[in-house]
Amino acid sequence: MDALTSLFAGFETALTPLNLLWALIGVTLGTLVGVLPGIGPALTVALLLPVTAKLPPVSAFIMFAGIYYGGMFGGSTTSILLNTPGESSSIITALEGNKMARRGRAAAALATAAIGSFVAGTIGTILLTFAAPAIAEIAVQIPPSAKFALIMLAFVTISATFGGSPLRGLISLFLGLAIGLIGTDLQSGQARFTLGYPELLDGIDFVTVVIGLFAIGETLFVASRLRKDKASVIKLEGNASMNREDWRRSWKPWLRGTALGFPFGAIPAGGAEIPTFLSYTLEKKLSKHPEEFGKGAIEGVAGPEAANNASAAGVLVPLLTLGLPTSATAAILLAAFQQYGLQPGPLLFVTSPELVWGLIASLYIGNVMLLALNLPLAPVWAKLLLIPRPFLYAGILVFSTVGVYSLNNSVFDLFLLAIFGVIGYGMRRFDFPVTPAIIGVILGPVAESQFRTAMQQSGGDMSVFVRQPLSAFILLIVVAALVVPQVLKARAARQGTVG
């Protein structure tokens, strides 16, 4: 009942005319960037961090939530009509959805993706409503040593699951941790890694790092791979709609996809990629029409799209209750919290209930808005795919530069932005994931703070991390996450050699 009471109070906040306007702006912008390939919600929120610094926190996060959910809705349009998944979680949608579109069933594919996203997003938000407060109550009692261990677990699992190689993920993480250490140590007053530049004594603004690594790096990388010939966009005839048979074949995959997506989003296990693939495999086994898979089966769109959106709601559970991001967009949202001087975690529900519950309530509202935007306006969104890419990415570069300069009116910040942009491009060029680096920058100082607090409480005794049962258990999982995959890989290689 406490959760319901708080949720109703959240609706009072979210349903004010101004916040409804920000929600509408967010979902519209989210759908827009979801449709445009190569942009996505994480890059968009990163670009908007400087612009929204003066907004009230509640309004800013309602808009960010709209962008987050809207990007998931809009991504299916690109996958289905252009066969270009904007994110790795949309690969399956492109596989089956584009085949449906080529068979003249683009409207049905877009409709099952939009309605499935609505169903999964709503159910996921309901689960978030009741799970988050319960987890927050437990998380208040977690000691600093266990909080440090939890951050280590997030570091290791995210590094191992993002990108093609755990080693590359860990290298990216350590780069982020090193950047996060730059500046003056607040406890000792010693300068760290400043290279003699006084501008670095206060550290590097995480907005500069995020926009450089993510927005500039992504823009340079995509621009370097632009094809001179235009991609083939399948024309959409009429609005997104489904017949009775499509409804009959879609509703069970929506529910099964939701059941798979939410728990995977709520744990540091690689976000939405795993549940979308699991959903596709499950639907293929359970389908009465397995021969259609690979040729345009509607279940192959409905299930994975539901899993994708349910995981988006699940990602908000560890972010709001523990301050742990499990996806790229969640990492940017964590940076946004820090921009307002807020630290997500169990105390956020006590210190900023209006923000938390207003944000959760806005997710319900945003889902309804997204359904209304995506079904009748599908042909309009499809036309956005014809925008020339050079104009798009040139605009992003200009917007990024102006945004970073406006933070401190500093040319030195632009110099840093260029450096991180080149680093971000190089990481993509050589297949180093960017998300672990961003999480390292944002969570590194938090991990250091928890480590120092644990050491102070124990009188400098390092064994506190082993003596405290919860932290010892979590650290054991961390070691297992590092060692077990390598052992299994070595065993498989040995068996392959013997065979």
PDB file of N, CA, C and O in Angstrom, residues 72-126:
ATOM      1  N   MET A  72      13.475   2.899 -27.349  1.00  0.00           N
ATOM      2  CA  MET A  72      13.174   1.478 -27.523  1.00  0.00           C
ATOM      3  C   MET A  72      12.061   1.279 -28.544  1.00  0.00           C
ATOM      4  O   MET A  72      12.104   0.367 -29.371  1.00  0.00           O
ATOM      5  N   PHE A  73      11.028   2.125 -28.487  1.00  0.00           N
ATOM      6  CA  PHE A  73       9.932   2.048 -29.461  1.00  0.00           C
ATOM      7  C   PHE A  73      10.448   2.336 -30.866  1.00  0.00           C
ATOM      8  O   PHE A  73      10.181   1.603 -31.814  1.00  0.00           O
ATOM      9  N   GLY A  74      11.170   3.463 -31.012  1.00  0.00           N
ATOM     10  CA  GLY A  74      11.596   3.903 -32.334  1.00  0.00           C
ATOM     11  C   GLY A  74      12.604   2.993 -32.993  1.00  0.00           C
ATOM     12  O   GLY A  74      12.657   2.905 -34.230  1.00  0.00           O
ATOM     13  N   GLY A  75      13.410   2.281 -32.191  1.00  0.00           N
ATOM     14  CA  GLY A  75      14.434   1.414 -32.763  1.00  0.00           C
ATOM     15  C   GLY A  75      13.874   0.316 -33.641  1.00  0.00           C
ATOM     16  O   GLY A  75      14.528  -0.132 -34.594  1.00  0.00           O
ATOM     17  N   SER A  76      12.647  -0.120 -33.353  1.00  0.00           N
ATOM     18  CA  SER A  76      12.052  -1.194 -34.154  1.00  0.00           C
ATOM     19  C   SER A  76      11.745  -0.723 -35.580  1.00  0.00           C
ATOM     20  O   SER A  76      11.807  -1.516 -36.528  1.00  0.00           O
ATOM     21  N   THR A  77      11.434   0.559 -35.760  1.00  0.00           N
ATOM     22  CA  THR A  77      11.134   1.079 -37.096  1.00  0.00           C
ATOM     23  C   THR A  77      12.344   0.947 -38.014  1.00  0.00           C
ATOM     24  O   THR A  77      12.241   0.514 -39.162  1.00  0.00           O
ATOM     25  N   THR A  78      13.516   1.334 -37.498  1.00  0.00           N
ATOM     26  CA  THR A  78      14.750   1.221 -38.278  1.00  0.00           C
ATOM     27  C   THR A  78      15.060  -0.225 -38.624  1.00  0.00           C
ATOM     28  O   THR A  78      15.437  -0.550 -39.751  1.00  0.00           O
ATOM     29  N   SER A  79      14.894  -1.103 -37.630  1.00  0.00           N
ATOM     30  CA  SER A  79      15.208  -2.519 -37.846  1.00  0.00           C
ATOM     31  C   SER A  79      14.299  -3.145 -38.891  1.00  0.00           C
ATOM     32  O   SER A  79      14.747  -3.921 -39.740  1.00  0.00           O
ATOM     33  N   ILE A  80      13.004  -2.789 -38.843  1.00  0.00           N
ATOM     34  CA  ILE A  80      12.025  -3.421 -39.723  1.00  0.00           C
ATOM     35  C   ILE A  80      12.088  -2.863 -41.142  1.00  0.00           C
ATOM     36  O   ILE A  80      12.099  -3.618 -42.117  1.00  0.00           O
ATOM     37  N   LEU A  81      12.160  -1.545 -41.277  1.00  0.00           N
ATOM     38  CA  LEU A  81      12.079  -0.930 -42.610  1.00  0.00           C
ATOM     39  C   LEU A  81      13.434  -0.790 -43.296  1.00  0.00           C
ATOM     40  O   LEU A  81      13.512  -0.751 -44.519  1.00  0.00           O
ATOM     41  N   LEU A  82      14.498  -0.679 -42.506  1.00  0.00           N
ATOM     42  CA  LEU A  82      15.822  -0.435 -43.089  1.00  0.00           C
ATOM     43  C   LEU A  82      16.773  -1.614 -42.916  1.00  0.00           C
ATOM     44  O   LEU A  82      17.842  -1.656 -43.509  1.00  0.00           O
ATOM     45  N   ASN A  83      16.364  -2.592 -42.077  1.00  0.00           N
ATOM     46  CA  ASN A  83      17.222  -3.744 -41.762  1.00  0.00           C
ATOM     47  C   ASN A  83      18.541  -3.296 -41.141  1.00  0.00           C
ATOM     48  O   ASN A  83      19.592  -3.888 -41.371  1.00  0.00           O
ATOM     49  N   THR A  84      18.481  -2.220 -40.337  1.00  0.00           N
ATOM     50  CA  THR A  84      19.667  -1.691 -39.665  1.00  0.00           C
ATOM     51  C   THR A  84      19.364  -1.533 -38.185  1.00  0.00           C
ATOM     52  O   THR A  84      18.775  -0.520 -37.778  1.00  0.00           O
ATOM     53  N   PRO A  85      19.694  -2.527 -37.353  1.00  0.00           N
ATOM     54  CA  PRO A  85      19.425  -2.383 -35.918  1.00  0.00           C
ATOM     55  C   PRO A  85      20.271  -1.277 -35.305  1.00  0.00           C
ATOM     56  O   PRO A  85      21.488  -1.248 -35.457  1.00  0.00           O
ATOM     57  N   GLY A  86      19.603  -0.334 -34.627  1.00  0.00           N
ATOM     58  CA  GLY A  86      20.322   0.766 -34.003  1.00  0.00           C
ATOM     59  C   GLY A  86      21.168   0.314 -32.835  1.00  0.00           C
ATOM     60  O   GLY A  86      22.212   0.887 -32.551  1.00  0.00           O
ATOM     61  N   GLU A  87      20.717  -0.740 -32.128  1.00  0.00           N
ATOM     62  CA  GLU A  87      21.453  -1.293 -31.004  1.00  0.00           C
ATOM     63  C   GLU A  87      21.460  -2.811 -31.131  1.00  0.00           C
ATOM     64  O   GLU A  87      20.644  -3.396 -31.852  1.00  0.00           O
ATOM     65  N   SER A  88      22.378  -3.451 -30.393  1.00  0.00           N
ATOM     66  CA  SER A  88      22.511  -4.902 -30.510  1.00  0.00           C
ATOM     67  C   SER A  88      21.251  -5.631 -30.070  1.00  0.00           C
ATOM     68  O   SER A  88      20.981  -6.750 -30.518  1.00  0.00           O
ATOM     69  N   SER A  89      20.445  -5.004 -29.182  1.00  0.00           N
ATOM     70  CA  SER A  89      19.220  -5.651 -28.724  1.00  0.00           C
ATOM     71  C   SER A  89      18.149  -5.700 -29.809  1.00  0.00           C
ATOM     72  O   SER A  89      17.131  -6.372 -29.640  1.00  0.00           O
ATOM     73  N   SER A  90      18.355  -4.983 -30.922  1.00  0.00           N
ATOM     74  CA  SER A  90      17.360  -4.956 -32.012  1.00  0.00           C
ATOM     75  C   SER A  90      17.749  -5.869 -33.178  1.00  0.00           C
ATOM     76  O   SER A  90      17.089  -5.846 -34.220  1.00  0.00           O
ATOM     77  N   ILE A  91      18.798  -6.653 -33.021  1.00  0.00           N
ATOM     78  CA  ILE A  91      19.255  -7.518 -34.115  1.00  0.00           C
ATOM     79  C   ILE A  91      18.168  -8.515 -34.513  1.00  0.00           C
ATOM     80  O   ILE A  91      17.896  -8.736 -35.701  1.00  0.00           O
ATOM     81  N   ILE A  92      17.527  -9.133 -33.526  1.00  0.00           N
ATOM     82  CA  ILE A  92      16.495 -10.134 -33.817  1.00  0.00           C
ATOM     83  C   ILE A  92      15.296  -9.495 -34.496  1.00  0.00           C
ATOM     84  O   ILE A  92      14.697 -10.064 -35.421  1.00  0.00           O
ATOM     85  N   THR A  93      14.935  -8.285 -34.049  1.00  0.00           N
ATOM     86  CA  THR A  93      13.821  -7.572 -34.683  1.00  0.00           C
ATOM     87  C   THR A  93      14.107  -7.343 -36.159  1.00  0.00           C
ATOM     88  O   THR A  93      13.221  -7.482 -37.011  1.00  0.00           O
ATOM     89  N   ALA A  94      15.348  -6.980 -36.472  1.00  0.00           N
ATOM     90  CA  ALA A  94      15.734  -6.783 -37.871  1.00  0.00           C
ATOM     91  C   ALA A  94      15.672  -8.097 -38.647  1.00  0.00           C
ATOM     92  O   ALA A  94      15.240  -8.124 -39.810  1.00  0.00           O
ATOM     93  N   LEU A  95      16.053  -9.186 -38.003  1.00  0.00           N
ATOM     94  CA  LEU A  95      16.105 -10.486 -38.670  1.00  0.00           C
ATOM     95  C   LEU A  95      14.727 -10.915 -39.178  1.00  0.00           C
ATOM     96  O   LEU A  95      14.566 -11.276 -40.348  1.00  0.00           O
ATOM     97  N   GLU A  96      13.732 -10.853 -38.299  1.00  0.00           N
ATOM     98  CA  GLU A  96      12.385 -11.292 -38.692  1.00  0.00           C
ATOM     99  C   GLU A  96      11.533 -10.143 -39.232  1.00  0.00           C
ATOM    100  O   GLU A  96      10.761 -10.315 -40.166  1.00  0.00           O
ATOM    101  N   GLY A  97      11.661  -8.952 -38.606  1.00  0.00           N
ATOM    102  CA  GLY A  97      10.804  -7.834 -38.991  1.00  0.00           C
ATOM    103  C   GLY A  97      11.044  -7.371 -40.412  1.00  0.00           C
ATOM    104  O   GLY A  97      10.093  -7.065 -41.144  1.00  0.00           O
ATOM    105  N   ASN A  98      12.307  -7.316 -40.833  1.00  0.00           N
ATOM    106  CA  ASN A  98      12.594  -6.885 -42.197  1.00  0.00           C
ATOM    107  C   ASN A  98      12.094  -7.906 -43.216  1.00  0.00           C
ATOM    108  O   ASN A  98      11.638  -7.530 -44.304  1.00  0.00           O
ATOM    109  N   LYS A  99      12.157  -9.184 -42.866  1.00  0.00           N
ATOM    110  CA  LYS A  99      11.619 -10.216 -43.759  1.00  0.00           C
ATOM    111  C   LYS A  99      10.102 -10.059 -43.893  1.00  0.00           C
ATOM    112  O   LYS A  99       9.544 -10.237 -44.989  1.00  0.00           O
ATOM    113  N   MET A 100       9.426  -9.727 -42.797  1.00  0.00           N
ATOM    114  CA  MET A 100       7.986  -9.466 -42.865  1.00  0.00           C
ATOM    115  C   MET A 100       7.703  -8.267 -43.771  1.00  0.00           C
ATOM    116  O   MET A 100       6.771  -8.286 -44.579  1.00  0.00           O
ATOM    117  N   ALA A 101       8.513  -7.213 -43.617  1.00  0.00           N
ATOM    118  CA  ALA A 101       8.318  -6.002 -44.423  1.00  0.00           C
ATOM    119  C   ALA A 101       8.491  -6.298 -45.904  1.00  0.00           C
ATOM    120  O   ALA A 101       7.745  -5.787 -46.748  1.00  0.00           O
ATOM    121  N   ARG A 102       9.453  -7.142 -46.248  1.00  0.00           N
ATOM    122  CA  ARG A 102       9.696  -7.477 -47.649  1.00  0.00           C
ATOM    123  C   ARG A 102       8.565  -8.330 -48.228  1.00  0.00           C
ATOM    124  O   ARG A 102       8.405  -8.394 -49.445  1.00  0.00           O
ATOM    125  N   ARG A 103       7.811  -8.967 -47.349  1.00  0.00           N
ATOM    126  CA  ARG A 103       6.653  -9.745 -47.794  1.00  0.00           C
ATOM    127  C   ARG A 103       5.383  -8.890 -47.812  1.00  0.00           C
ATOM    128  O   ARG A 103       4.280  -9.413 -47.957  1.00  0.00           O
ATOM    129  N   GLY A 104       5.535  -7.569 -47.614  1.00  0.00           N
ATOM    130  CA  GLY A 104       4.382  -6.682 -47.621  1.00  0.00           C
ATOM    131  C   GLY A 104       3.652  -6.590 -46.301  1.00  0.00           C
ATOM    132  O   GLY A 104       2.504  -6.144 -46.247  1.00  0.00           O
ATOM    133  N   ARG A 105       4.319  -7.045 -45.199  1.00  0.00           N
ATOM    134  CA  ARG A 105       3.669  -7.051 -43.887  1.00  0.00           C
ATOM    135  C   ARG A 105       4.380  -6.112 -42.914  1.00  0.00           C
ATOM    136  O   ARG A 105       4.471  -6.362 -41.717  1.00  0.00           O
ATOM    137  N   ALA A 106       4.874  -4.993 -43.441  1.00  0.00           N
ATOM    138  CA  ALA A 106       5.563  -4.018 -42.585  1.00  0.00           C
ATOM    139  C   ALA A 106       4.624  -3.446 -41.532  1.00  0.00           C
ATOM    140  O   ALA A 106       5.018  -3.227 -40.382  1.00  0.00           O
ATOM    141  N   ALA A 107       3.357  -3.195 -41.904  1.00  0.00           N
ATOM    142  CA  ALA A 107       2.401  -2.615 -40.955  1.00  0.00           C
ATOM    143  C   ALA A 107       2.183  -3.529 -39.762  1.00  0.00           C
ATOM    144  O   ALA A 107       2.135  -3.082 -38.614  1.00  0.00           O
ATOM    145  N   ALA A 108       2.052  -4.833 -40.020  1.00  0.00           N
ATOM    146  CA  ALA A 108       1.852  -5.790 -38.926  1.00  0.00           C
ATOM    147  C   ALA A 108       3.099  -5.896 -38.049  1.00  0.00           C
ATOM    148  O   ALA A 108       2.995  -5.991 -36.815  1.00  0.00           O
ATOM    149  N   ALA A 109       4.276  -5.884 -38.672  1.00  0.00           N
ATOM    150  CA  ALA A 109       5.519  -5.972 -37.906  1.00  0.00           C
ATOM    151  C   ALA A 109       5.682  -4.759 -36.991  1.00  0.00           C
ATOM    152  O   ALA A 109       6.042  -4.889 -35.816  1.00  0.00           O
ATOM    153  N   LEU A 110       5.421  -3.564 -37.512  1.00  0.00           N
ATOM    154  CA  LEU A 110       5.531  -2.350 -36.699  1.00  0.00           C
ATOM    155  C   LEU A 110       4.481  -2.325 -35.592  1.00  0.00           C
ATOM    156  O   LEU A 110       4.754  -1.876 -34.473  1.00  0.00           O
ATOM    157  N   ALA A 111       3.282  -2.831 -35.893  1.00  0.00           N
ATOM    158  CA  ALA A 111       2.209  -2.831 -34.892  1.00  0.00           C
ATOM    159  C   ALA A 111       2.516  -3.789 -33.751  1.00  0.00           C
ATOM    160  O   ALA A 111       2.364  -3.438 -32.573  1.00  0.00           O
ATOM    161  N   THR A 112       2.970  -5.002 -34.058  1.00  0.00           N
ATOM    162  CA  THR A 112       3.258  -5.952 -32.985  1.00  0.00           C
ATOM    163  C   THR A 112       4.455  -5.486 -32.156  1.00  0.00           C
ATOM    164  O   THR A 112       4.505  -5.727 -30.953  1.00  0.00           O
ATOM    165  N   ALA A 113       5.404  -4.785 -32.791  1.00  0.00           N
ATOM    166  CA  ALA A 113       6.533  -4.235 -32.050  1.00  0.00           C
ATOM    167  C   ALA A 113       6.072  -3.119 -31.110  1.00  0.00           C
ATOM    168  O   ALA A 113       6.471  -3.072 -29.938  1.00  0.00           O
ATOM    169  N   ALA A 114       5.203  -2.223 -31.601  1.00  0.00           N
ATOM    170  CA  ALA A 114       4.741  -1.095 -30.786  1.00  0.00           C
ATOM    171  C   ALA A 114       3.846  -1.557 -29.642  1.00  0.00           C
ATOM    172  O   ALA A 114       4.026  -1.137 -28.490  1.00  0.00           O
ATOM    173  N   ILE A 115       2.886  -2.425 -29.943  1.00  0.00           N
ATOM    174  CA  ILE A 115       1.963  -2.886 -28.896  1.00  0.00           C
ATOM    175  C   ILE A 115       2.704  -3.775 -27.902  1.00  0.00           C
ATOM    176  O   ILE A 115       2.476  -3.702 -26.688  1.00  0.00           O
ATOM    177  N   GLY A 116       3.613  -4.617 -28.406  1.00  0.00           N
ATOM    178  CA  GLY A 116       4.416  -5.441 -27.504  1.00  0.00           C
ATOM    179  C   GLY A 116       5.290  -4.588 -26.594  1.00  0.00           C
ATOM    180  O   GLY A 116       5.453  -4.892 -25.405  1.00  0.00           O
ATOM    181  N   SER A 117       5.835  -3.511 -27.136  1.00  0.00           N
ATOM    182  CA  SER A 117       6.633  -2.596 -26.321  1.00  0.00           C
ATOM    183  C   SER A 117       5.771  -1.946 -25.241  1.00  0.00           C
ATOM    184  O   SER A 117       6.208  -1.783 -24.096  1.00  0.00           O
ATOM    185  N   PHE A 118       4.536  -1.594 -25.606  1.00  0.00           N
ATOM    186  CA  PHE A 118       3.618  -0.987 -24.634  1.00  0.00           C
ATOM    187  C   PHE A 118       3.274  -1.973 -23.519  1.00  0.00           C
ATOM    188  O   PHE A 118       3.332  -1.640 -22.332  1.00  0.00           O
ATOM    189  N   VAL A 119       2.918  -3.196 -23.893  1.00  0.00           N
ATOM    190  CA  VAL A 119       2.546  -4.211 -22.899  1.00  0.00           C
ATOM    191  C   VAL A 119       3.724  -4.503 -21.970  1.00  0.00           C
ATOM    192  O   VAL A 119       3.591  -4.495 -20.737  1.00  0.00           O
ATOM    193  N   ALA A 120       4.889  -4.759 -22.560  1.00  0.00           N
ATOM    194  CA  ALA A 120       6.066  -5.092 -21.759  1.00  0.00           C
ATOM    195  C   ALA A 120       6.505  -3.907 -20.895  1.00  0.00           C
ATOM    196  O   ALA A 120       6.874  -4.075 -19.728  1.00  0.00           O
ATOM    197  N   GLY A 121       6.481  -2.699 -21.485  1.00  0.00           N
ATOM    198  CA  GLY A 121       6.876  -1.521 -20.726  1.00  0.00           C
ATOM    199  C   GLY A 121       5.968  -1.265 -19.546  1.00  0.00           C
ATOM    200  O   GLY A 121       6.424  -0.907 -18.451  1.00  0.00           O
ATOM    201  N   THR A 122       4.652  -1.475 -19.733  1.00  0.00           N
ATOM    202  CA  THR A 122       3.697  -1.253 -18.637  1.00  0.00           C
ATOM    203  C   THR A 122       3.859  -2.301 -17.539  1.00  0.00           C
ATOM    204  O   THR A 122       3.907  -1.960 -16.345  1.00  0.00           O
ATOM    205  N   ILE A 123       3.948  -3.575 -17.925  1.00  0.00           N
ATOM    206  CA  ILE A 123       4.141  -4.633 -16.923  1.00  0.00           C
ATOM    207  C   ILE A 123       5.478  -4.440 -16.196  1.00  0.00           C
ATOM    208  O   ILE A 123       5.570  -4.574 -14.973  1.00  0.00           O
ATOM    209  N   GLY A 124       6.520  -4.097 -16.957  1.00  0.00           N
ATOM    210  CA  GLY A 124       7.828  -3.857 -16.340  1.00  0.00           C
ATOM    211  C   GLY A 124       7.793  -2.700 -15.361  1.00  0.00           C
ATOM    212  O   GLY A 124       8.417  -2.753 -14.291  1.00  0.00           O
ATOM    213  N   THR A 125       7.044  -1.646 -15.690  1.00  0.00           N
ATOM    214  CA  THR A 125       6.944  -0.494 -14.793  1.00  0.00           C
ATOM    215  C   THR A 125       6.161  -0.855 -13.533  1.00  0.00           C
ATOM    216  O   THR A 125       6.479  -0.383 -12.431  1.00  0.00           O
ATOM    217  N   ILE A 126       5.138  -1.708 -13.664  1.00  0.00           N
ATOM    218  CA  ILE A 126       4.406  -2.184 -12.482  1.00  0.00           C
ATOM    219  C   ILE A 126       5.343  -2.958 -11.561  1.00  0.00           C
ATOM    220  O   ILE A 126       5.358  -2.762 -10.336  1.00  0.00           O
TER     221      ILE A 126
END
